[in-house]
């Protein structure tokens, strides 16, 4: 089911669960221009197309998918990537360190390699890439820094309600991911920042912040 998650002054955020693993695909739509960025073409292209079309009343302008952004390399986040890109003509992006693996998993190499703090300037809004190393080498969170409201963080599989993403009991990977999440998200953005992960329910940084020491101590 397609859901309106955020209705902001300049954009809307809509999301849909598109797989048996509750993979979430999200679309940001500019109210002024109709430009759209889809985050994670995870699976079920027909459902993703319906998600894109569900924003038709969010803007007086025709909808235009300008970018498919991928949070990370894992197969369950890229199953519809190649087909959607070929069908829509939208360009593609992902973390530089994950490009090769995404190509192997999906058959498409994203056109734009993202580094930490890169900002995508789209018609009507910007998105910032935050590199969170640990779940995969090139995992990216996409942040809409709302000029008139709280940030929206699309965290992929790097931050969930209750903890950081899976690092497969590897202490080095956990420390890397935990430190990046703490320094690059919690230390940078306010408590009312909304967090929408790659699976399951949303949260806020404020709801999770009191538990950071607990996460560090338990190691996951």
mmCIF file of C-alpha atoms in Angstrom:
data_model
loop_
_atom_site.group_PDB
_atom_site.id
_atom_site.type_symbol
_atom_site.label_atom_id
_atom_site.label_comp_id
_atom_site.label_asym_id
_atom_site.label_seq_id
_atom_site.Cartn_x
_atom_site.Cartn_y
_atom_site.Cartn_z
ATOM 1 C CA UNK A 1 0.000 0.000 0.000
ATOM 2 C CA UNK A 2 1.344 3.412 -0.973
ATOM 3 C CA UNK A 3 1.464 5.829 1.936
ATOM 4 C CA UNK A 4 1.913 9.574 2.258
ATOM 5 C CA UNK A 5 4.548 9.787 5.002
ATOM 6 C CA UNK A 6 5.502 13.465 4.971
ATOM 7 C CA UNK A 7 3.671 16.461 3.549
ATOM 8 C CA UNK A 8 6.124 19.353 3.773
ATOM 9 C CA UNK A 9 6.026 22.881 2.384
ATOM 10 C CA UNK A 10 8.136 22.060 -0.686
ATOM 11 C CA UNK A 11 8.023 18.259 -1.000
ATOM 12 C CA UNK A 12 6.096 15.132 -0.165
ATOM 13 C CA UNK A 13 7.532 11.794 0.878
ATOM 14 C CA UNK A 14 5.661 8.654 -0.041
ATOM 15 C CA UNK A 15 6.642 5.066 0.683
ATOM 16 C CA UNK A 16 5.649 1.510 -0.052
ATOM 17 C CA UNK A 17 6.585 -1.955 1.156
ATOM 18 C CA UNK A 18 7.507 -3.734 -2.082
ATOM 19 C CA UNK A 19 8.748 -7.185 -1.081
ATOM 20 C CA UNK A 20 8.233 -10.176 1.168
ATOM 21 C CA UNK A 21 11.110 -8.788 3.280
ATOM 22 C CA UNK A 22 9.259 -5.507 3.839
ATOM 23 C CA UNK A 23 11.748 -3.593 1.700
ATOM 24 C CA UNK A 24 10.722 0.039 1.597
ATOM 25 C CA UNK A 25 10.902 2.162 -1.537
ATOM 26 C CA UNK A 26 10.486 5.902 -1.049
ATOM 27 C CA UNK A 27 9.786 8.765 -3.437
ATOM 28 C CA UNK A 28 10.373 12.454 -2.782
ATOM 29 C CA UNK A 29 8.313 14.723 -5.021
ATOM 30 C CA UNK A 30 8.756 18.469 -5.502
ATOM 31 C CA UNK A 31 5.455 20.278 -5.122
ATOM 32 C CA UNK A 32 6.721 23.106 -7.321
ATOM 33 C CA UNK A 33 8.171 21.164 -10.248
ATOM 34 C CA UNK A 34 6.917 17.567 -10.116
ATOM 35 C CA UNK A 35 10.524 16.291 -10.059
ATOM 36 C CA UNK A 36 10.907 12.987 -8.221
ATOM 37 C CA UNK A 37 13.751 11.017 -6.676
ATOM 38 C CA UNK A 38 13.122 7.361 -5.862
ATOM 39 C CA UNK A 39 15.228 5.805 -3.108
ATOM 40 C CA UNK A 40 15.774 2.048 -3.517
ATOM 41 C CA UNK A 41 14.124 0.331 -6.473
ATOM 42 C CA UNK A 42 13.998 -2.761 -4.299
ATOM 43 C CA UNK A 43 11.482 -5.017 -6.045
ATOM 44 C CA UNK A 44 8.096 -5.176 -7.784
ATOM 45 C CA UNK A 45 8.378 -2.590 -10.543
ATOM 46 C CA UNK A 46 4.602 -2.340 -10.976
ATOM 47 C CA UNK A 47 4.197 -1.393 -7.335
ATOM 48 C CA UNK A 48 7.027 1.141 -7.598
ATOM 49 C CA UNK A 49 5.389 2.703 -10.649
ATOM 50 C CA UNK A 50 2.146 2.926 -8.695
ATOM 51 C CA UNK A 51 4.063 4.605 -5.863
ATOM 52 C CA UNK A 52 5.486 7.177 -8.262
ATOM 53 C CA UNK A 53 2.066 7.827 -9.773
ATOM 54 C CA UNK A 54 0.437 8.169 -6.347
ATOM 55 C CA UNK A 55 2.081 11.610 -6.093
ATOM 56 C CA UNK A 56 0.215 12.961 -9.107
ATOM 57 C CA UNK A 57 -1.875 15.295 -6.952
ATOM 58 C CA UNK A 58 1.143 16.569 -4.989
ATOM 59 C CA UNK A 59 2.221 18.974 -7.737
ATOM 60 C CA UNK A 60 0.419 20.928 -10.467
ATOM 61 C CA UNK A 61 3.290 20.019 -12.801
ATOM 62 C CA UNK A 62 3.707 16.664 -14.580
ATOM 63 C CA UNK A 63 5.632 14.113 -12.545
ATOM 64 C CA UNK A 64 9.194 13.449 -13.713
ATOM 65 C CA UNK A 65 11.437 10.794 -12.166
ATOM 66 C CA UNK A 66 14.893 12.365 -12.404
ATOM 67 C CA UNK A 67 16.952 10.038 -10.192
ATOM 68 C CA UNK A 68 16.898 6.517 -8.783
ATOM 69 C CA UNK A 69 19.136 6.594 -5.710
ATOM 70 C CA UNK A 70 20.323 3.344 -4.113
ATOM 71 C CA UNK A 71 21.247 3.172 -0.425
ATOM 72 C CA UNK A 72 23.534 0.138 -0.730
ATOM 73 C CA UNK A 73 24.589 -2.911 -2.720
ATOM 74 C CA UNK A 74 22.505 -5.748 -1.273
ATOM 75 C CA UNK A 75 20.395 -7.640 -3.770
ATOM 76 C CA UNK A 76 17.103 -7.043 -1.993
ATOM 77 C CA UNK A 77 17.463 -3.273 -2.549
ATOM 78 C CA UNK A 78 18.218 -3.369 -6.290
ATOM 79 C CA UNK A 79 15.963 -6.025 -7.829
ATOM 80 C CA UNK A 80 13.952 -3.493 -9.877
ATOM 81 C CA UNK A 81 16.793 -1.021 -10.482
ATOM 82 C CA UNK A 82 17.777 -1.915 -14.015
ATOM 83 C CA UNK A 83 14.222 -2.375 -15.286
ATOM 84 C CA UNK A 84 12.992 0.897 -13.758
ATOM 85 C CA UNK A 85 15.961 2.864 -15.081
ATOM 86 C CA UNK A 86 15.521 1.447 -18.570
ATOM 87 C CA UNK A 87 11.776 2.004 -18.506
ATOM 88 C CA UNK A 88 11.845 5.594 -17.235
ATOM 89 C CA UNK A 89 15.168 6.935 -18.505
ATOM 90 C CA UNK A 90 15.972 8.243 -15.016
ATOM 91 C CA UNK A 91 19.620 8.538 -14.068
ATOM 92 C CA UNK A 92 21.015 6.536 -11.159
ATOM 93 C CA UNK A 93 23.308 7.024 -8.166
ATOM 94 C CA UNK A 94 24.841 5.100 -5.259
ATOM 95 C CA UNK A 95 27.828 5.144 -2.941
ATOM 96 C CA UNK A 96 31.116 4.945 -4.828
ATOM 97 C CA UNK A 97 32.343 1.912 -2.885
ATOM 98 C CA UNK A 98 29.215 -0.098 -3.752
ATOM 99 C CA UNK A 99 29.009 0.549 -7.497
ATOM 100 C CA UNK A 100 30.716 -2.641 -8.630
ATOM 101 C CA UNK A 101 28.620 -4.841 -6.366
ATOM 102 C CA UNK A 102 25.397 -3.100 -7.430
ATOM 103 C CA UNK A 103 26.274 -3.765 -11.057
ATOM 104 C CA UNK A 104 26.869 -7.429 -10.238
ATOM 105 C CA UNK A 105 23.576 -7.758 -8.373
ATOM 106 C CA UNK A 106 21.350 -5.723 -10.703
ATOM 107 C CA UNK A 107 23.015 -5.651 -14.100
ATOM 108 C CA UNK A 108 23.249 -1.856 -13.978
ATOM 109 C CA UNK A 109 26.158 0.275 -12.794
ATOM 110 C CA UNK A 110 24.843 3.508 -11.254
ATOM 111 C CA UNK A 111 25.885 6.536 -13.295
ATOM 112 C CA UNK A 112 26.771 8.781 -10.361
ATOM 113 C CA UNK A 113 29.266 7.714 -7.668
ATOM 114 C CA UNK A 114 28.435 9.379 -4.358
ATOM 115 C CA UNK A 115 30.910 10.421 -1.690
ATOM 116 C CA UNK A 116 30.206 11.665 1.819
ATOM 117 C CA UNK A 117 28.438 15.041 1.901
ATOM 118 C CA UNK A 118 27.719 15.173 -1.823
ATOM 119 C CA UNK A 119 24.575 17.211 -2.480
ATOM 120 C CA UNK A 120 22.229 16.476 -5.361
ATOM 121 C CA UNK A 121 20.478 19.569 -6.682
ATOM 122 C CA UNK A 122 17.154 18.543 -8.194
ATOM 123 C CA UNK A 123 14.404 20.789 -9.562
ATOM 124 C CA UNK A 124 12.702 22.046 -6.393
ATOM 125 C CA UNK A 125 14.802 20.359 -3.671
ATOM 126 C CA UNK A 126 18.230 19.076 -2.664
ATOM 127 C CA UNK A 127 19.336 15.759 -1.158
ATOM 128 C CA UNK A 128 22.525 15.198 0.814
ATOM 129 C CA UNK A 129 24.434 11.904 0.717
ATOM 130 C CA UNK A 130 25.730 10.743 4.106
ATOM 131 C CA UNK A 131 28.257 7.884 3.879
ATOM 132 C CA UNK A 132 27.735 5.352 6.683
ATOM 133 C CA UNK A 133 30.446 2.695 6.505
ATOM 134 C CA UNK A 134 29.861 -0.747 7.978
ATOM 135 C CA UNK A 135 26.694 -2.428 6.731
ATOM 136 C CA UNK A 136 28.341 -2.240 3.317
ATOM 137 C CA UNK A 137 31.417 -0.241 2.279
ATOM 138 C CA UNK A 138 29.397 2.293 0.321
ATOM 139 C CA UNK A 139 26.142 2.563 2.270
ATOM 140 C CA UNK A 140 24.487 5.956 1.891
ATOM 141 C CA UNK A 141 21.741 7.702 3.853
ATOM 142 C CA UNK A 142 19.886 10.349 1.861
ATOM 143 C CA UNK A 143 18.892 13.440 3.845
ATOM 144 C CA UNK A 144 16.375 16.083 2.887
ATOM 145 C CA UNK A 145 17.432 19.125 4.904
ATOM 146 C CA UNK A 146 14.080 20.877 4.950
ATOM 147 C CA UNK A 147 14.637 24.673 4.853
ATOM 148 C CA UNK A 148 11.439 25.227 6.814
ATOM 149 C CA UNK A 149 11.218 22.113 8.972
ATOM 150 C CA UNK A 150 12.979 19.100 10.423
ATOM 151 C CA UNK A 151 15.250 16.864 8.331
ATOM 152 C CA UNK A 152 14.070 13.641 6.705
ATOM 153 C CA UNK A 153 16.644 10.825 6.793
ATOM 154 C CA UNK A 154 16.290 7.840 4.466
ATOM 155 C CA UNK A 155 18.721 5.563 6.257
ATOM 156 C CA UNK A 156 18.738 2.386 4.180
ATOM 157 C CA UNK A 157 19.927 -0.539 6.303
ATOM 158 C CA UNK A 158 22.293 1.545 8.436
ATOM 159 C CA UNK A 159 19.885 2.810 11.111
ATOM 160 C CA UNK A 160 16.642 1.309 12.402
ATOM 161 C CA UNK A 161 14.406 1.724 15.428
ATOM 162 C CA UNK A 162 16.440 0.007 18.136
ATOM 163 C CA UNK A 163 19.894 -0.022 16.594
ATOM 164 C CA UNK A 164 22.259 0.248 13.694
ATOM 165 C CA UNK A 165 22.226 -2.134 10.736
ATOM 166 C CA UNK A 166 23.589 -5.656 10.600
ATOM 167 C CA UNK A 167 27.383 -5.921 10.719
ATOM 168 C CA UNK A 168 27.437 -9.734 11.094
ATOM 169 C CA UNK A 169 29.122 -9.754 14.513
ATOM 170 C CA UNK A 170 32.241 -8.141 13.067
ATOM 171 C CA UNK A 171 33.549 -5.746 15.758
ATOM 172 C CA UNK A 172 35.442 -3.592 13.264
ATOM 173 C CA UNK A 173 32.441 -3.159 11.000
ATOM 174 C CA UNK A 174 30.149 -2.470 13.947
ATOM 175 C CA UNK A 175 32.500 0.193 15.337
ATOM 176 C CA UNK A 176 32.733 1.827 11.915
ATOM 177 C CA UNK A 177 28.975 1.921 11.421
ATOM 178 C CA UNK A 178 28.196 2.983 14.977
ATOM 179 C CA UNK A 179 30.732 5.816 14.856
ATOM 180 C CA UNK A 180 29.496 7.058 11.492
ATOM 181 C CA UNK A 181 25.848 6.947 12.557
ATOM 182 C CA UNK A 182 26.648 8.780 15.780
ATOM 183 C CA UNK A 183 28.934 11.420 14.280
ATOM 184 C CA UNK A 184 27.296 11.938 10.910
ATOM 185 C CA UNK A 185 23.640 11.684 11.926
ATOM 186 C CA UNK A 186 23.107 12.055 15.692
ATOM 187 C CA UNK A 187 25.794 14.719 16.184
ATOM 188 C CA UNK A 188 24.681 16.661 13.115
ATOM 189 C CA UNK A 189 20.877 16.615 13.071
ATOM 190 C CA UNK A 190 18.238 17.521 15.683
ATOM 191 C CA UNK A 191 16.048 15.158 17.665
ATOM 192 C CA UNK A 192 12.955 15.821 15.537
ATOM 193 C CA UNK A 193 14.670 14.443 12.429
ATOM 194 C CA UNK A 194 12.491 11.713 10.923
ATOM 195 C CA UNK A 195 14.222 8.418 10.090
ATOM 196 C CA UNK A 196 12.811 6.111 7.426
ATOM 197 C CA UNK A 197 14.804 2.864 7.128
ATOM 198 C CA UNK A 198 15.085 0.347 4.329
ATOM 199 C CA UNK A 199 12.752 -2.094 6.106
ATOM 200 C CA UNK A 200 10.009 -1.662 8.666
ATOM 201 C CA UNK A 201 8.855 1.233 10.767
ATOM 202 C CA UNK A 202 10.106 4.795 11.000
ATOM 203 C CA UNK A 203 11.521 6.558 14.053
ATOM 204 C CA UNK A 204 13.205 9.828 15.018
ATOM 205 C CA UNK A 205 16.725 10.600 16.136
ATOM 206 C CA UNK A 206 15.299 11.812 19.438
ATOM 207 C CA UNK A 207 13.611 8.479 20.113
ATOM 208 C CA UNK A 208 16.855 6.592 19.494
ATOM 209 C CA UNK A 209 19.427 8.976 20.975
ATOM 210 C CA UNK A 210 19.038 7.812 24.630
ATOM 211 C CA UNK A 211 20.029 4.274 23.587
ATOM 212 C CA UNK A 212 23.333 4.996 21.843
ATOM 213 C CA UNK A 213 25.465 3.902 24.803
ATOM 214 C CA UNK A 214 23.426 0.701 25.072
ATOM 215 C CA UNK A 215 24.010 -0.090 21.384
ATOM 216 C CA UNK A 216 27.736 0.488 21.753
ATOM 217 C CA UNK A 217 27.979 -1.761 24.796
ATOM 218 C CA UNK A 218 26.037 -4.655 23.280
ATOM 219 C CA UNK A 219 27.926 -4.407 19.961
ATOM 220 C CA UNK A 220 24.961 -4.462 17.604
#
